[in-house]
């Protein structure tokens, strides 16, 4: 029996990749399930890893992923489930009225619709199978603060935070060990930050601040976020429905 089945979305890059590598390295007793648009790293071909190649920016990809996850839970006895709900995109960095409709629609689906579908599904599955579940949604300070040029990102992060808090409220009425909470990891050194720093002030008004954070070595590593998540899992300090900014927890 696996100690836990750990589902991770966006597992091919950034925080999702770091979390996947962390659990494969330090938790050989857990079954790690990574879902991403691209094929998994060949070095992850281990007995405790399952890679799923699906695009979560459309409904078909979500439906296929849920089918895979159902089969995995059916085939593997486990003490508990964990979901690191990480996949997302920044979208076009432009004033709202310059963002193409297709790009905005893709951002809304990947950042809000898909994670709602997947977390709702796993809660339903956990309750039906009588398996404890902990969901960690990778959120952002942008869920609570507006940024010039980030209309799609800010809006979807805020909308999904509310959706997860509603779900947490509903979970509180269940007599079942399910917990959903949200983590803003701060400014992390990922490809998303490279994209942000490449923009002009006309596209993103705060670009110089993000360039300064990079130049001063103030970006957090994805690996440190993965370690933080590992230590936070099962910790009662992180309550159902909570929103936690990693920067606030360091003081």
PDB file of N, CA, C and O in Angstrom, residues 211-220:
ATOM      1  N   UNK A 211      12.526  43.142 -12.235  1.00  0.00           N
ATOM      2  CA  UNK A 211      13.911  43.041 -12.678  1.00  0.00           C
ATOM      3  C   UNK A 211      14.867  43.234 -11.508  1.00  0.00           C
ATOM      4  O   UNK A 211      15.889  42.537 -11.396  1.00  0.00           O
ATOM      5  N   UNK A 212      14.528  44.165 -10.608  1.00  0.00           N
ATOM      6  CA  UNK A 212      15.378  44.427  -9.450  1.00  0.00           C
ATOM      7  C   UNK A 212      15.400  43.233  -8.497  1.00  0.00           C
ATOM      8  O   UNK A 212      16.457  42.877  -7.951  1.00  0.00           O
ATOM      9  N   UNK A 213      14.261  42.599  -8.301  1.00  0.00           N
ATOM     10  CA  UNK A 213      14.209  41.408  -7.438  1.00  0.00           C
ATOM     11  C   UNK A 213      15.128  40.321  -7.971  1.00  0.00           C
ATOM     12  O   UNK A 213      15.836  39.647  -7.206  1.00  0.00           O
ATOM     13  N   UNK A 214      15.146  40.156  -9.293  1.00  0.00           N
ATOM     14  CA  UNK A 214      16.004  39.154  -9.911  1.00  0.00           C
ATOM     15  C   UNK A 214      17.475  39.535  -9.762  1.00  0.00           C
ATOM     16  O   UNK A 214      18.308  38.698  -9.360  1.00  0.00           O
ATOM     17  N   UNK A 215      17.788  40.790 -10.062  1.00  0.00           N
ATOM     18  CA  UNK A 215      19.174  41.248 -10.000  1.00  0.00           C
ATOM     19  C   UNK A 215      19.744  41.170  -8.585  1.00  0.00           C
ATOM     20  O   UNK A 215      20.942  40.916  -8.391  1.00  0.00           O
ATOM     21  N   UNK A 216      18.878  41.365  -7.599  1.00  0.00           N
ATOM     22  CA  UNK A 216      19.315  41.352  -6.198  1.00  0.00           C
ATOM     23  C   UNK A 216      19.257  39.963  -5.572  1.00  0.00           C
ATOM     24  O   UNK A 216      19.512  39.797  -4.378  1.00  0.00           O
ATOM     25  N   UNK A 217      18.927  38.949  -6.389  1.00  0.00           N
ATOM     26  CA  UNK A 217      18.892  37.582  -5.888  1.00  0.00           C
ATOM     27  C   UNK A 217      17.787  37.326  -4.889  1.00  0.00           C
ATOM     28  O   UNK A 217      17.920  36.481  -3.996  1.00  0.00           O
ATOM     29  N   UNK A 218      16.654  38.004  -5.058  1.00  0.00           N
ATOM     30  CA  UNK A 218      15.559  37.888  -4.093  1.00  0.00           C
ATOM     31  C   UNK A 218      14.429  36.957  -4.551  1.00  0.00           C
ATOM     32  O   UNK A 218      13.400  36.877  -3.890  1.00  0.00           O
ATOM     33  N   UNK A 219      14.646  36.250  -5.648  1.00  0.00           N
ATOM     34  CA  UNK A 219      13.625  35.303  -6.091  1.00  0.00           C
ATOM     35  C   UNK A 219      13.754  34.006  -5.297  1.00  0.00           C
ATOM     36  O   UNK A 219      14.854  33.523  -5.039  1.00  0.00           O
ATOM     37  N   UNK A 220      12.648  33.449  -4.941  1.00  0.00           N
ATOM     38  CA  UNK A 220      12.627  32.180  -4.204  1.00  0.00           C
ATOM     39  C   UNK A 220      12.843  31.022  -5.194  1.00  0.00           C
ATOM     40  O   UNK A 220      12.376  31.066  -6.329  1.00  0.00           O
TER      41      UNK A 220
END
